[in-house]
CSV table of C-alpha atoms in Angstrom, one decimal:
chain,number,residue,atom,x,y,z
A,28,UNK,CA,-14.7,-1.6,42.8
A,29,UNK,CA,-15.2,-2.6,39.0
A,30,UNK,CA,-12.0,-5.3,38.1
A,31,UNK,CA,-10.4,-4.7,35.1
A,32,UNK,CA,-8.7,-7.1,33.4
A,33,UNK,CA,-6.3,-6.8,29.6
A,34,UNK,CA,-4.4,-9.1,27.7
A,35,UNK,CA,-1.9,-8.8,24.2
A,36,UNK,CA,-1.0,-11.0,22.0
A,37,UNK,CA,1.3,-9.8,19.3
A,38,UNK,CA,1.8,-12.0,15.3
A,39,UNK,CA,4.7,-11.2,13.4
A,40,UNK,CA,4.1,-13.2,10.5
A,41,UNK,CA,4.4,-13.9,7.2
A,42,UNK,CA,2.8,-17.0,5.6
A,43,UNK,CA,3.7,-18.3,2.2
A,44,UNK,CA,0.2,-18.6,1.3
A,45,UNK,CA,-0.6,-15.0,0.9
A,46,UNK,CA,0.8,-13.4,4.1
A,47,UNK,CA,-2.2,-13.5,5.6
A,48,UNK,CA,-4.5,-13.4,3.4
A,49,UNK,CA,-6.3,-16.1,1.6
A,50,UNK,CA,-9.4,-16.9,0.9
A,51,UNK,CA,-10.8,-16.2,4.0
A,52,UNK,CA,-10.3,-12.6,2.9
A,53,UNK,CA,-13.3,-13.2,0.0
A,54,UNK,CA,-15.6,-14.0,2.7
A,55,UNK,CA,-15.8,-10.9,4.8
A,56,UNK,CA,-17.4,-11.1,7.8
A,57,UNK,CA,-20.3,-8.6,7.9
A,58,UNK,CA,-19.1,-6.1,10.4
A,59,UNK,CA,-21.1,-5.4,13.3
A,60,UNK,CA,-22.9,-2.4,14.0
A,61,UNK,CA,-21.6,-0.1,16.5
A,62,UNK,CA,-24.4,2.7,18.1
A,63,UNK,CA,-23.5,6.5,18.2
A,64,UNK,CA,-22.0,6.0,22.0
A,65,UNK,CA,-20.2,3.4,20.9
A,66,UNK,CA,-18.5,4.9,17.9
A,67,UNK,CA,-18.1,8.0,20.2
A,68,UNK,CA,-15.7,5.8,22.5
A,69,UNK,CA,-14.2,4.1,19.7
A,70,UNK,CA,-12.7,7.0,18.3
A,71,UNK,CA,-12.0,8.9,21.4
A,72,UNK,CA,-9.8,5.6,22.3
A,73,UNK,CA,-8.3,5.8,18.4
A,74,UNK,CA,-7.4,9.7,19.5
A,75,UNK,CA,-6.0,8.3,23.1
A,76,UNK,CA,-3.7,6.0,21.5
A,77,UNK,CA,-2.3,8.2,18.7
A,78,UNK,CA,-1.7,10.6,21.6
A,79,UNK,CA,0.0,8.1,23.1
A,80,UNK,CA,2.0,7.5,20.2
A,81,UNK,CA,2.9,11.2,19.4
A,82,UNK,CA,4.2,11.7,23.2
A,83,UNK,CA,6.8,8.7,22.2
A,84,UNK,CA,7.1,10.3,19.0
A,85,UNK,CA,5.8,7.3,17.5
A,86,UNK,CA,4.0,8.2,13.9
A,87,UNK,CA,0.0,8.0,14.2
A,88,UNK,CA,-1.8,5.3,13.3
A,89,UNK,CA,-4.4,5.2,9.9
A,90,UNK,CA,-8.2,4.3,11.1
A,91,UNK,CA,-8.7,1.2,9.2
A,92,UNK,CA,-12.1,0.0,8.6
A,93,UNK,CA,-11.9,-4.0,8.4
A,94,UNK,CA,-9.8,-3.9,11.5
A,95,UNK,CA,-12.4,-2.3,13.4
A,96,UNK,CA,-15.2,-4.1,12.1
A,97,UNK,CA,-12.8,-7.4,13.5
A,98,UNK,CA,-12.4,-5.5,17.0
A,99,UNK,CA,-15.8,-4.4,17.0
A,100,UNK,CA,-17.1,-7.8,16.4
A,101,UNK,CA,-14.9,-10.1,18.4
A,102,UNK,CA,-15.5,-6.7,21.7
A,103,UNK,CA,-19.4,-7.8,20.9
A,104,UNK,CA,-18.4,-11.7,21.6
A,105,UNK,CA,-16.2,-11.4,24.5
A,106,UNK,CA,-19.3,-9.1,26.4
A,107,UNK,CA,-21.5,-11.5,25.3
A,108,UNK,CA,-19.4,-14.8,26.8
A,109,UNK,CA,-18.5,-12.1,29.9
A,110,UNK,CA,-14.7,-13.1,29.4
A,111,UNK,CA,-11.5,-11.7,27.4
A,112,UNK,CA,-10.0,-13.8,25.3
A,113,UNK,CA,-7.8,-13.6,21.9
A,114,UNK,CA,-9.1,-16.6,20.6
A,115,UNK,CA,-13.0,-16.5,19.2
A,116,UNK,CA,-15.3,-18.7,20.4
A,117,UNK,CA,-14.9,-20.5,16.9
A,118,UNK,CA,-11.4,-20.2,18.0
A,119,UNK,CA,-10.0,-17.4,15.7
A,120,UNK,CA,-7.4,-15.1,16.7
A,121,UNK,CA,-7.0,-11.6,14.9
A,122,UNK,CA,-5.3,-12.7,12.3
A,123,UNK,CA,-8.2,-14.7,10.9
A,124,UNK,CA,-10.5,-12.4,11.8
A,125,UNK,CA,-8.6,-8.9,10.6
A,126,UNK,CA,-8.2,-11.6,7.0
A,127,UNK,CA,-12.1,-12.5,7.2
A,128,UNK,CA,-12.7,-8.7,7.4
A,129,UNK,CA,-10.4,-8.0,4.5
A,130,UNK,CA,-7.6,-6.7,6.1
A,131,UNK,CA,-4.1,-7.9,4.1
A,132,UNK,CA,-1.5,-8.0,6.6
A,133,UNK,CA,2.2,-8.8,7.1
A,134,UNK,CA,1.9,-8.1,10.7
A,135,UNK,CA,-0.7,-8.0,13.1
A,136,UNK,CA,-1.8,-7.3,17.0
A,137,UNK,CA,-3.6,-7.4,19.5
A,138,UNK,CA,-5.0,-5.7,22.9
A,139,UNK,CA,-7.9,-6.5,24.7
A,140,UNK,CA,-9.2,-5.0,28.0
A,141,UNK,CA,-12.3,-4.4,30.0
A,142,UNK,CA,-12.8,-1.4,33.0
A,143,UNK,CA,-15.2,0.9,33.4
A,144,UNK,CA,-14.1,3.6,31.0
A,145,UNK,CA,-12.1,3.7,28.0
A,146,UNK,CA,-9.2,6.3,30.3
A,147,UNK,CA,-9.3,3.6,32.4
A,148,UNK,CA,-8.2,0.9,30.0
A,149,UNK,CA,-5.6,3.2,28.1
A,150,UNK,CA,-4.2,4.1,32.0
A,151,UNK,CA,-3.6,0.6,32.5
A,152,UNK,CA,-2.4,-0.4,28.7
A,153,UNK,CA,0.0,2.4,29.4
A,154,UNK,CA,0.9,1.8,32.4
A,155,UNK,CA,2.9,-1.7,31.9
A,156,UNK,CA,6.5,-1.4,32.3
A,157,UNK,CA,8.9,-0.5,28.8
A,158,UNK,CA,10.4,-2.5,26.8
A,159,UNK,CA,8.5,-5.7,27.9
A,160,UNK,CA,6.2,-7.5,25.0
A,161,UNK,CA,3.0,-6.1,26.5
A,162,UNK,CA,-0.2,-3.6,24.8
A,163,UNK,CA,2.2,-0.5,25.4
A,164,UNK,CA,4.5,-2.3,23.3
A,165,UNK,CA,1.9,-2.9,21.2
A,166,UNK,CA,0.9,0.9,20.6
A,167,UNK,CA,4.1,2.3,20.4
A,168,UNK,CA,5.4,-0.6,18.0
A,169,UNK,CA,6.0,1.9,15.0
A,170,UNK,CA,6.1,-0.8,12.5
A,171,UNK,CA,1.9,-1.2,13.2
A,172,UNK,CA,0.5,1.8,11.1
A,173,UNK,CA,-3.2,0.8,11.0
A,174,UNK,CA,-5.5,0.4,14.0
A,175,UNK,CA,-9.3,-0.7,14.8
A,176,UNK,CA,-11.3,0.1,17.5
A,177,UNK,CA,-13.9,-1.8,19.0
A,178,UNK,CA,-16.0,-1.7,21.9
A,179,UNK,CA,-18.9,-3.6,23.6
A,180,UNK,CA,-20.5,-3.0,26.9
A,181,UNK,CA,-21.7,-5.3,29.3
A,182,UNK,CA,-23.6,-3.6,32.2
A,183,UNK,CA,-20.5,-1.3,33.7
A,184,UNK,CA,-18.1,-2.5,32.1
A,185,UNK,CA,-16.6,-1.6,28.6
A,186,UNK,CA,-15.3,-4.8,26.7
A,187,UNK,CA,-12.5,-3.2,24.4
A,188,UNK,CA,-10.4,-4.8,21.3
A,189,UNK,CA,-7.5,-2.8,19.2
A,190,UNK,CA,-7.0,-4.8,16.4
A,191,UNK,CA,-3.8,-2.9,15.0
A,192,UNK,CA,-1.2,-3.9,11.6
A,193,UNK,CA,1.6,-3.7,9.3
A,194,UNK,CA,-0.5,-3.8,5.8
A,195,UNK,CA,0.7,-6.5,3.4
A,196,UNK,CA,1.3,-3.8,0.7
A,197,UNK,CA,0.5,0.1,1.2
C-alpha cells in the first residue's frame, strides 16, 4: 500500500520591515514550469479545495500565480529530495518563498503532502479533526484569500504544496 504523508504550518506574521515584503520581492525566483498533466492536477486540486470551502460556507480562494510558482518549486524540491518539509533546502520557509515569488502577504499558511493521487491528499487533509491547527484549518480559514497549488511527481507519488495567504494590500 502506498504511503501518504502530510504536514501543515501557519505563519501569522506582520514584519515591521515590510509586512512580508522586502528586498527579496524585487529578486523574484524563476518559476518552475508545470507540464500539461501537472497543471491539470493543480487546477483540479484548487477546485477541490474551493468546493470544501463552499461546503463549509467559506468564501472561495482566488488563484495566485506567485503562490503557485512558489508551491510548484517547493513540490519539485521535495520530490527531488524524496521527503516532505516546510523548509526549503536553503532553509527558506513559506514566507520567504512567497516574497521571493513576488507576493506581499500579511498572513500565510502552507500544507504539504505526499500521496498517490490528489483525491487522497485532499481526503487526508479534510479528514483531520475540526478545531485544531492543521491542514483542514488552513483550507477552511476565511482569513486566507489566495492560494497557489504546486504538484510534482516522483514515481507513483505526488508531492503537493498548497500555499495560502492574505495579501498585504487587496
